[in-house]
């Protein structure tokens, strides 16, 4: 994110910018933040509020990643559970 260039002195950076830069300042921390939001380590609503202070594309991308991740995660868990149940049912029929 372009706003995350480190200022000469920490007091020169606005507190809101500091929070966004701490969570989304580079690729690694952005992925870590997304991972934490998907798996309950951080509340994604609070993260979205932080991103709303930036350009409109960042909140949209964040919500797309969260939505896609949740759908994939829930579908995978559902598929595993249904598969196990189906295998158990077939074994009981034999």
PDB file of N, CA and C in Angstrom:
ATOM      1  N   UNK A   1       0.858  -1.173   0.000  1.00  0.00           N
ATOM      2  CA  UNK A   1       0.000   0.000   0.000  1.00  0.00           C
ATOM      3  C   UNK A   1       0.898   1.227   0.000  1.00  0.00           C
ATOM      4  N   UNK A   2       0.632   2.131  -0.866  1.00  0.00           N
ATOM      5  CA  UNK A   2       1.503   3.276  -1.063  1.00  0.00           C
ATOM      6  C   UNK A   2       1.700   4.155   0.158  1.00  0.00           C
ATOM      7  N   UNK A   3       0.741   4.181   1.086  1.00  0.00           N
ATOM      8  CA  UNK A   3       0.833   5.045   2.259  1.00  0.00           C
ATOM      9  C   UNK A   3       1.836   4.536   3.280  1.00  0.00           C
ATOM     10  N   UNK A   4       2.369   3.341   3.108  1.00  0.00           N
ATOM     11  CA  UNK A   4       3.140   2.696   4.164  1.00  0.00           C
ATOM     12  C   UNK A   4       4.637   2.941   4.084  1.00  0.00           C
ATOM     13  N   UNK A   5       5.053   3.937   3.361  1.00  0.00           N
ATOM     14  CA  UNK A   5       6.460   4.295   3.438  1.00  0.00           C
ATOM     15  C   UNK A   5       6.717   4.820   4.832  1.00  0.00           C
ATOM     16  N   UNK A   6       7.760   4.338   5.448  1.00  0.00           N
ATOM     17  CA  UNK A   6       8.029   4.721   6.828  1.00  0.00           C
ATOM     18  C   UNK A   6       8.443   6.189   6.917  1.00  0.00           C
ATOM     19  N   UNK A   7       7.786   6.954   7.797  1.00  0.00           N
ATOM     20  CA  UNK A   7       8.169   8.352   7.958  1.00  0.00           C
ATOM     21  C   UNK A   7       9.493   8.465   8.709  1.00  0.00           C
ATOM     22  N   UNK A   8      10.059   9.644   8.665  1.00  0.00           N
ATOM     23  CA  UNK A   8      11.321   9.870   9.357  1.00  0.00           C
ATOM     24  C   UNK A   8      11.156   9.641  10.843  1.00  0.00           C
ATOM     25  N   UNK A   9      10.060  10.082  11.393  1.00  0.00           N
ATOM     26  CA  UNK A   9       9.797   9.924  12.817  1.00  0.00           C
ATOM     27  C   UNK A   9       8.411   9.301  12.985  1.00  0.00           C
ATOM     28  N   UNK A  10       8.252   8.319  13.904  1.00  0.00           N
ATOM     29  CA  UNK A  10       6.951   7.648  14.058  1.00  0.00           C
ATOM     30  C   UNK A  10       5.785   8.584  14.363  1.00  0.00           C
ATOM     31  N   UNK A  11       6.048   9.696  15.029  1.00  0.00           N
ATOM     32  CA  UNK A  11       4.933  10.605  15.351  1.00  0.00           C
ATOM     33  C   UNK A  11       4.403  11.326  14.114  1.00  0.00           C
ATOM     34  N   UNK A  12       5.185  11.286  13.001  1.00  0.00           N
ATOM     35  CA  UNK A  12       4.747  11.918  11.765  1.00  0.00           C
ATOM     36  C   UNK A  12       3.693  11.099  11.036  1.00  0.00           C
ATOM     37  N   UNK A  13       3.499   9.860  11.464  1.00  0.00           N
ATOM     38  CA  UNK A  13       2.518   8.992  10.814  1.00  0.00           C
ATOM     39  C   UNK A  13       1.226   9.007  11.624  1.00  0.00           C
ATOM     40  N   UNK A  14       0.113   9.194  10.961  1.00  0.00           N
ATOM     41  CA  UNK A  14      -1.191   9.225  11.618  1.00  0.00           C
ATOM     42  C   UNK A  14      -1.470   7.844  12.204  1.00  0.00           C
ATOM     43  N   UNK A  15      -2.163   7.787  13.335  1.00  0.00           N
ATOM     44  CA  UNK A  15      -2.425   6.516  14.022  1.00  0.00           C
ATOM     45  C   UNK A  15      -3.178   5.536  13.128  1.00  0.00           C
ATOM     46  N   UNK A  16      -4.156   6.015  12.363  1.00  0.00           N
ATOM     47  CA  UNK A  16      -4.913   5.122  11.471  1.00  0.00           C
ATOM     48  C   UNK A  16      -4.009   4.521  10.409  1.00  0.00           C
ATOM     49  N   UNK A  17      -3.124   5.337   9.845  1.00  0.00           N
ATOM     50  CA  UNK A  17      -2.191   4.844   8.837  1.00  0.00           C
ATOM     51  C   UNK A  17      -1.257   3.805   9.436  1.00  0.00           C
ATOM     52  N   UNK A  18      -0.863   4.013  10.680  1.00  0.00           N
ATOM     53  CA  UNK A  18       0.042   3.076  11.342  1.00  0.00           C
ATOM     54  C   UNK A  18      -0.617   1.713  11.503  1.00  0.00           C
ATOM     55  N   UNK A  19      -1.905   1.696  11.864  1.00  0.00           N
ATOM     56  CA  UNK A  19      -2.634   0.436  12.023  1.00  0.00           C
ATOM     57  C   UNK A  19      -2.736  -0.290  10.682  1.00  0.00           C
ATOM     58  N   UNK A  20      -3.104   0.438   9.635  1.00  0.00           N
ATOM     59  CA  UNK A  20      -3.208  -0.163   8.306  1.00  0.00           C
ATOM     60  C   UNK A  20      -1.843  -0.675   7.856  1.00  0.00           C
ATOM     61  N   UNK A  21      -0.802   0.091   8.074  1.00  0.00           N
ATOM     62  CA  UNK A  21       0.539  -0.332   7.659  1.00  0.00           C
ATOM     63  C   UNK A  21       1.019  -1.531   8.465  1.00  0.00           C
ATOM     64  N   UNK A  22       0.661  -1.599   9.733  1.00  0.00           N
ATOM     65  CA  UNK A  22       1.055  -2.752  10.549  1.00  0.00           C
ATOM     66  C   UNK A  22       0.364  -4.025  10.079  1.00  0.00           C
ATOM     67  N   UNK A  23      -0.861  -3.930   9.592  1.00  0.00           N
ATOM     68  CA  UNK A  23      -1.627  -5.097   9.153  1.00  0.00           C
ATOM     69  C   UNK A  23      -1.455  -5.428   7.675  1.00  0.00           C
ATOM     70  N   UNK A  24      -1.234  -4.398   6.842  1.00  0.00           N
ATOM     71  CA  UNK A  24      -1.204  -4.591   5.397  1.00  0.00           C
ATOM     72  C   UNK A  24       0.001  -3.924   4.737  1.00  0.00           C
ATOM     73  N   UNK A  25       1.062  -3.708   5.488  1.00  0.00           N
ATOM     74  CA  UNK A  25       2.202  -2.944   4.985  1.00  0.00           C
ATOM     75  C   UNK A  25       3.009  -3.620   3.903  1.00  0.00           C
ATOM     76  N   UNK A  26       3.089  -4.940   3.925  1.00  0.00           N
ATOM     77  CA  UNK A  26       3.808  -5.659   2.874  1.00  0.00           C
ATOM     78  C   UNK A  26       3.070  -6.960   2.584  1.00  0.00           C
ATOM     79  N   UNK A  27       3.579  -7.710   1.619  1.00  0.00           N
ATOM     80  CA  UNK A  27       2.874  -8.906   1.170  1.00  0.00           C
ATOM     81  C   UNK A  27       2.742  -9.944   2.286  1.00  0.00           C
ATOM     82  N   UNK A  28       3.807 -10.190   3.043  1.00  0.00           N
ATOM     83  CA  UNK A  28       3.754 -11.202   4.097  1.00  0.00           C
ATOM     84  C   UNK A  28       2.739 -10.848   5.175  1.00  0.00           C
ATOM     85  N   UNK A  29       2.783  -9.615   5.657  1.00  0.00           N
ATOM     86  CA  UNK A  29       1.832  -9.237   6.712  1.00  0.00           C
ATOM     87  C   UNK A  29       0.402  -9.191   6.187  1.00  0.00           C
ATOM     88  N   UNK A  30       0.233  -8.864   4.909  1.00  0.00           N
ATOM     89  CA  UNK A  30      -1.111  -8.886   4.326  1.00  0.00           C
ATOM     90  C   UNK A  30      -1.663 -10.306   4.293  1.00  0.00           C
ATOM     91  N   UNK A  31      -0.839 -11.274   3.866  1.00  0.00           N
ATOM     92  CA  UNK A  31      -1.278 -12.677   3.842  1.00  0.00           C
ATOM     93  C   UNK A  31      -1.534 -13.186   5.255  1.00  0.00           C
ATOM     94  N   UNK A  32      -0.673 -12.807   6.194  1.00  0.00           N
ATOM     95  CA  UNK A  32      -0.863 -13.233   7.586  1.00  0.00           C
ATOM     96  C   UNK A  32      -2.167 -12.666   8.144  1.00  0.00           C
ATOM     97  N   UNK A  33      -2.447 -11.420   7.861  1.00  0.00           N
ATOM     98  CA  UNK A  33      -3.688 -10.799   8.311  1.00  0.00           C
ATOM     99  C   UNK A  33      -4.898 -11.488   7.684  1.00  0.00           C
ATOM    100  N   UNK A  34      -4.820 -11.794   6.397  1.00  0.00           N
ATOM    101  CA  UNK A  34      -5.916 -12.494   5.723  1.00  0.00           C
ATOM    102  C   UNK A  34      -6.125 -13.882   6.323  1.00  0.00           C
ATOM    103  N   UNK A  35      -5.046 -14.593   6.589  1.00  0.00           N
ATOM    104  CA  UNK A  35      -5.119 -15.919   7.218  1.00  0.00           C
ATOM    105  C   UNK A  35      -5.786 -15.825   8.584  1.00  0.00           C
ATOM    106  N   UNK A  36      -5.368 -14.850   9.380  1.00  0.00           N
ATOM    107  CA  UNK A  36      -5.958 -14.671  10.704  1.00  0.00           C
ATOM    108  C   UNK A  36      -7.442 -14.313  10.614  1.00  0.00           C
ATOM    109  N   UNK A  37      -7.806 -13.524   9.631  1.00  0.00           N
ATOM    110  CA  UNK A  37      -9.216 -13.149   9.466  1.00  0.00           C
ATOM    111  C   UNK A  37     -10.056 -14.354   9.056  1.00  0.00           C
ATOM    112  N   UNK A  38      -9.511 -15.226   8.216  1.00  0.00           N
ATOM    113  CA  UNK A  38     -10.256 -16.403   7.770  1.00  0.00           C
ATOM    114  C   UNK A  38     -10.440 -17.430   8.874  1.00  0.00           C
ATOM    115  N   UNK A  39      -9.447 -17.572   9.731  1.00  0.00           N
ATOM    116  CA  UNK A  39      -9.482 -18.635  10.729  1.00  0.00           C
ATOM    117  C   UNK A  39      -9.774 -18.141  12.142  1.00  0.00           C
ATOM    118  N   UNK A  40     -10.282 -16.931  12.278  1.00  0.00           N
ATOM    119  CA  UNK A  40     -10.772 -16.461  13.564  1.00  0.00           C
ATOM    120  C   UNK A  40      -9.751 -15.819  14.464  1.00  0.00           C
ATOM    121  N   UNK A  41      -8.539 -15.609  13.998  1.00  0.00           N
ATOM    122  CA  UNK A  41      -7.532 -14.955  14.830  1.00  0.00           C
ATOM    123  C   UNK A  41      -7.782 -13.463  14.975  1.00  0.00           C
ATOM    124  N   UNK A  42      -8.379 -12.880  13.956  1.00  0.00           N
ATOM    125  CA  UNK A  42      -8.739 -11.463  13.961  1.00  0.00           C
ATOM    126  C   UNK A  42     -10.166 -11.327  13.438  1.00  0.00           C
ATOM    127  N   UNK A  43     -10.857 -10.325  13.921  1.00  0.00           N
ATOM    128  CA  UNK A  43     -12.210 -10.050  13.448  1.00  0.00           C
ATOM    129  C   UNK A  43     -12.120  -9.327  12.109  1.00  0.00           C
ATOM    130  N   UNK A  44     -12.650  -9.930  11.054  1.00  0.00           N
ATOM    131  CA  UNK A  44     -12.501  -9.332   9.726  1.00  0.00           C
ATOM    132  C   UNK A  44     -13.292  -8.043   9.594  1.00  0.00           C
ATOM    133  N   UNK A  45     -14.313  -7.845  10.403  1.00  0.00           N
ATOM    134  CA  UNK A  45     -15.071  -6.592  10.375  1.00  0.00           C
ATOM    135  C   UNK A  45     -14.222  -5.412  10.819  1.00  0.00           C
ATOM    136  N   UNK A  46     -13.400  -5.629  11.847  1.00  0.00           N
ATOM    137  CA  UNK A  46     -12.498  -4.567  12.298  1.00  0.00           C
ATOM    138  C   UNK A  46     -11.448  -4.260  11.232  1.00  0.00           C
ATOM    139  N   UNK A  47     -10.947  -5.304  10.587  1.00  0.00           N
ATOM    140  CA  UNK A  47      -9.959  -5.097   9.525  1.00  0.00           C
ATOM    141  C   UNK A  47     -10.577  -4.342   8.353  1.00  0.00           C
ATOM    142  N   UNK A  48     -11.811  -4.665   8.035  1.00  0.00           N
ATOM    143  CA  UNK A  48     -12.503  -3.967   6.950  1.00  0.00           C
ATOM    144  C   UNK A  48     -12.675  -2.492   7.290  1.00  0.00           C
ATOM    145  N   UNK A  49     -13.004  -2.192   8.539  1.00  0.00           N
ATOM    146  CA  UNK A  49     -13.127  -0.792   8.958  1.00  0.00           C
ATOM    147  C   UNK A  49     -11.819  -0.042   8.751  1.00  0.00           C
ATOM    148  N   UNK A  50     -10.694  -0.709   9.023  1.00  0.00           N
ATOM    149  CA  UNK A  50      -9.390  -0.077   8.808  1.00  0.00           C
ATOM    150  C   UNK A  50      -9.152   0.177   7.324  1.00  0.00           C
ATOM    151  N   UNK A  51      -9.542  -0.776   6.491  1.00  0.00           N
ATOM    152  CA  UNK A  51      -9.329  -0.627   5.052  1.00  0.00           C
ATOM    153  C   UNK A  51     -10.245   0.410   4.416  1.00  0.00           C
ATOM    154  N   UNK A  52     -11.372   0.678   5.038  1.00  0.00           N
ATOM    155  CA  UNK A  52     -12.305   1.666   4.486  1.00  0.00           C
ATOM    156  C   UNK A  52     -11.734   3.077   4.496  1.00  0.00           C
ATOM    157  N   UNK A  53     -10.649   3.285   5.239  1.00  0.00           N
ATOM    158  CA  UNK A  53      -9.993   4.596   5.238  1.00  0.00           C
ATOM    159  C   UNK A  53      -9.153   4.790   3.977  1.00  0.00           C
ATOM    160  N   UNK A  54      -8.951   3.716   3.207  1.00  0.00           N
ATOM    161  CA  UNK A  54      -8.132   3.776   1.996  1.00  0.00           C
ATOM    162  C   UNK A  54      -9.013   3.855   0.758  1.00  0.00           C
ATOM    163  N   UNK A  55      -8.387   3.692  -0.401  1.00  0.00           N
ATOM    164  CA  UNK A  55      -9.130   3.675  -1.664  1.00  0.00           C
ATOM    165  C   UNK A  55     -10.170   2.563  -1.645  1.00  0.00           C
ATOM    166  N   UNK A  56     -11.193   2.701  -2.466  1.00  0.00           N
ATOM    167  CA  UNK A  56     -12.307   1.755  -2.440  1.00  0.00           C
ATOM    168  C   UNK A  56     -11.938   0.363  -2.932  1.00  0.00           C
ATOM    169  N   UNK A  57     -10.866   0.207  -3.676  1.00  0.00           N
ATOM    170  CA  UNK A  57     -10.514  -1.114  -4.204  1.00  0.00           C
ATOM    171  C   UNK A  57     -10.020  -2.057  -3.096  1.00  0.00           C
ATOM    172  N   UNK A  58      -9.355  -1.540  -2.088  1.00  0.00           N
ATOM    173  CA  UNK A  58      -8.812  -2.400  -1.036  1.00  0.00           C
ATOM    174  C   UNK A  58      -9.891  -3.110  -0.222  1.00  0.00           C
ATOM    175  N   UNK A  59     -10.932  -2.420   0.230  1.00  0.00           N
ATOM    176  CA  UNK A  59     -12.001  -3.139   0.931  1.00  0.00           C
ATOM    177  C   UNK A  59     -12.704  -4.167   0.042  1.00  0.00           C
ATOM    178  N   UNK A  60     -12.868  -3.847  -1.233  1.00  0.00           N
ATOM    179  CA  UNK A  60     -13.522  -4.781  -2.162  1.00  0.00           C
ATOM    180  C   UNK A  60     -12.672  -6.039  -2.325  1.00  0.00           C
ATOM    181  N   UNK A  61     -11.375  -5.873  -2.520  1.00  0.00           N
ATOM    182  CA  UNK A  61     -10.480  -7.029  -2.649  1.00  0.00           C
ATOM    183  C   UNK A  61     -10.454  -7.860  -1.366  1.00  0.00           C
ATOM    184  N   UNK A  62     -10.441  -7.190  -0.233  1.00  0.00           N
ATOM    185  CA  UNK A  62     -10.423  -7.893   1.046  1.00  0.00           C
ATOM    186  C   UNK A  62     -11.693  -8.724   1.216  1.00  0.00           C
ATOM    187  N   UNK A  63     -12.849  -8.129   0.921  1.00  0.00           N
ATOM    188  CA  UNK A  63     -14.109  -8.858   1.048  1.00  0.00           C
ATOM    189  C   UNK A  63     -14.187 -10.009   0.052  1.00  0.00           C
ATOM    190  N   UNK A  64     -13.645  -9.816  -1.144  1.00  0.00           N
ATOM    191  CA  UNK A  64     -13.638 -10.902  -2.134  1.00  0.00           C
ATOM    192  C   UNK A  64     -12.793 -12.070  -1.628  1.00  0.00           C
ATOM    193  N   UNK A  65     -11.645 -11.775  -1.046  1.00  0.00           N
ATOM    194  CA  UNK A  65     -10.784 -12.847  -0.507  1.00  0.00           C
ATOM    195  C   UNK A  65     -11.450 -13.561   0.661  1.00  0.00           C
ATOM    196  N   UNK A  66     -12.059 -12.813   1.555  1.00  0.00           N
ATOM    197  CA  UNK A  66     -12.741 -13.420   2.700  1.00  0.00           C
ATOM    198  C   UNK A  66     -13.909 -14.275   2.213  1.00  0.00           C
ATOM    199  N   UNK A  67     -14.704 -13.753   1.297  1.00  0.00           N
ATOM    200  CA  UNK A  67     -15.860 -14.506   0.788  1.00  0.00           C
ATOM    201  C   UNK A  67     -15.419 -15.778   0.081  1.00  0.00           C
ATOM    202  N   UNK A  68     -14.444 -15.666  -0.803  1.00  0.00           N
ATOM    203  CA  UNK A  68     -13.943 -16.834  -1.518  1.00  0.00           C
ATOM    204  C   UNK A  68     -13.366 -17.859  -0.551  1.00  0.00           C
ATOM    205  N   UNK A  69     -12.581 -17.391   0.407  1.00  0.00           N
ATOM    206  CA  UNK A  69     -11.984 -18.297   1.389  1.00  0.00           C
ATOM    207  C   UNK A  69     -13.020 -19.020   2.221  1.00  0.00           C
ATOM    208  N   UNK A  70     -14.043 -18.312   2.645  1.00  0.00           N
ATOM    209  CA  UNK A  70     -15.094 -18.940   3.450  1.00  0.00           C
ATOM    210  C   UNK A  70     -15.880 -19.960   2.634  1.00  0.00           C
ATOM    211  N   UNK A  71     -16.190 -19.624   1.398  1.00  0.00           N
ATOM    212  CA  UNK A  71     -16.929 -20.559   0.551  1.00  0.00           C
ATOM    213  C   UNK A  71     -16.110 -21.814   0.301  1.00  0.00           C
ATOM    214  N   UNK A  72     -14.844 -21.648  -0.034  1.00  0.00           N
ATOM    215  CA  UNK A  72     -13.970 -22.801  -0.266  1.00  0.00           C
ATOM    216  C   UNK A  72     -13.826 -23.627   1.008  1.00  0.00           C
ATOM    217  N   UNK A  73     -13.611 -22.959   2.120  1.00  0.00           N
ATOM    218  CA  UNK A  73     -13.438 -23.656   3.391  1.00  0.00           C
ATOM    219  C   UNK A  73     -14.703 -24.434   3.769  1.00  0.00           C
ATOM    220  N   UNK A  74     -15.851 -23.791   3.689  1.00  0.00           N
ATOM    221  CA  UNK A  74     -17.097 -24.464   4.059  1.00  0.00           C
ATOM    222  C   UNK A  74     -17.435 -25.603   3.105  1.00  0.00           C
ATOM    223  N   UNK A  75     -17.201 -25.408   1.812  1.00  0.00           N
ATOM    224  CA  UNK A  75     -17.467 -26.474   0.847  1.00  0.00           C
ATOM    225  C   UNK A  75     -16.537 -27.660   1.042  1.00  0.00           C
ATOM    226  N   UNK A  76     -15.297 -27.406   1.374  1.00  0.00           N
ATOM    227  CA  UNK A  76     -14.345 -28.493   1.617  1.00  0.00           C
ATOM    228  C   UNK A  76     -14.754 -29.301   2.841  1.00  0.00           C
ATOM    229  N   UNK A  77     -15.104 -28.634   3.913  1.00  0.00           N
ATOM    230  CA  UNK A  77     -15.531 -29.327   5.135  1.00  0.00           C
ATOM    231  C   UNK A  77     -16.803 -30.126   4.861  1.00  0.00           C
ATOM    232  N   UNK A  78     -17.739 -29.530   4.153  1.00  0.00           N
ATOM    233  CA  UNK A  78     -18.977 -30.227   3.818  1.00  0.00           C
ATOM    234  C   UNK A  78     -18.706 -31.452   2.962  1.00  0.00           C
ATOM    235  N   UNK A  79     -17.842 -31.320   1.962  1.00  0.00           N
ATOM    236  CA  UNK A  79     -17.518 -32.447   1.082  1.00  0.00           C
ATOM    237  C   UNK A  79     -16.862 -33.587   1.855  1.00  0.00           C
ATOM    238  N   UNK A  80     -15.985 -33.273   2.769  1.00  0.00           N
ATOM    239  CA  UNK A  80     -15.334 -34.318   3.573  1.00  0.00           C
ATOM    240  C   UNK A  80     -16.361 -35.029   4.448  1.00  0.00           C
ATOM    241  N   UNK A  81     -17.213 -34.278   5.104  1.00  0.00           N
ATOM    242  CA  UNK A  81     -18.233 -34.883   5.972  1.00  0.00           C
ATOM    243  C   UNK A  81     -19.202 -35.758   5.177  1.00  0.00           C
ATOM    244  N   UNK A  82     -19.658 -35.279   4.036  1.00  0.00           N
ATOM    245  CA  UNK A  82     -20.571 -36.059   3.205  1.00  0.00           C
ATOM    246  C   UNK A  82     -19.867 -37.300   2.677  1.00  0.00           C
ATOM    247  N   UNK A  83     -18.615 -37.171   2.284  1.00  0.00           N
ATOM    248  CA  UNK A  83     -17.851 -38.316   1.788  1.00  0.00           C
ATOM    249  C   UNK A  83     -17.665 -39.389   2.848  1.00  0.00           C
ATOM    250  N   UNK A  84     -17.354 -38.989   4.063  1.00  0.00           N
ATOM    251  CA  UNK A  84     -17.192 -39.941   5.158  1.00  0.00           C
ATOM    252  C   UNK A  84     -18.513 -40.628   5.461  1.00  0.00           C
ATOM    253  N   UNK A  85     -19.586 -39.863   5.489  1.00  0.00           N
ATOM    254  CA  UNK A  85     -20.904 -40.439   5.761  1.00  0.00           C
ATOM    255  C   UNK A  85     -21.305 -41.417   4.667  1.00  0.00           C
ATOM    256  N   UNK A  86     -21.026 -41.071   3.422  1.00  0.00           N
ATOM    257  CA  UNK A  86     -21.364 -41.936   2.293  1.00  0.00           C
ATOM    258  C   UNK A  86     -20.568 -43.242   2.351  1.00  0.00           C
ATOM    259  N   UNK A  87     -19.295 -43.143   2.670  1.00  0.00           N
ATOM    260  CA  UNK A  87     -18.455 -44.359   2.812  1.00  0.00           C
ATOM    261  C   UNK A  87     -18.971 -45.245   3.949  1.00  0.00           C
ATOM    262  N   UNK A  88     -19.337 -44.626   5.051  1.00  0.00           N
ATOM    263  CA  UNK A  88     -19.853 -45.388   6.209  1.00  0.00           C
ATOM    264  C   UNK A  88     -21.150 -46.094   5.836  1.00  0.00           C
ATOM    265  N   UNK A  89     -22.046 -45.391   5.141  1.00  0.00           N
ATOM    266  CA  UNK A  89     -23.310 -45.976   4.736  1.00  0.00           C
ATOM    267  C   UNK A  89     -23.091 -47.164   3.792  1.00  0.00           C
ATOM    268  N   UNK A  90     -22.175 -47.040   2.854  1.00  0.00           N
ATOM    269  CA  UNK A  90     -21.901 -48.119   1.922  1.00  0.00           C
ATOM    270  C   UNK A  90     -21.311 -49.350   2.629  1.00  0.00           C
ATOM    271  N   UNK A  91     -20.465 -49.106   3.616  1.00  0.00           N
ATOM    272  CA  UNK A  91     -19.886 -50.224   4.371  1.00  0.00           C
ATOM    273  C   UNK A  91     -20.949 -50.938   5.180  1.00  0.00           C
ATOM    274  N   UNK A  92     -21.903 -50.186   5.730  1.00  0.00           N
ATOM    275  CA  UNK A  92     -22.969 -50.800   6.508  1.00  0.00           C
ATOM    276  C   UNK A  92     -23.922 -51.620   5.624  1.00  0.00           C
ATOM    277  N   UNK A  93     -24.076 -51.198   4.355  1.00  0.00           N
ATOM    278  CA  UNK A  93     -24.953 -51.939   3.443  1.00  0.00           C
ATOM    279  C   UNK A  93     -24.344 -53.268   3.018  1.00  0.00           C
ATOM    280  N   UNK A  94     -23.028 -53.356   3.036  1.00  0.00           N
ATOM    281  CA  UNK A  94     -22.359 -54.606   2.585  1.00  0.00           C
ATOM    282  C   UNK A  94     -22.438 -55.681   3.595  1.00  0.00           C
TER     283      UNK A  94
END
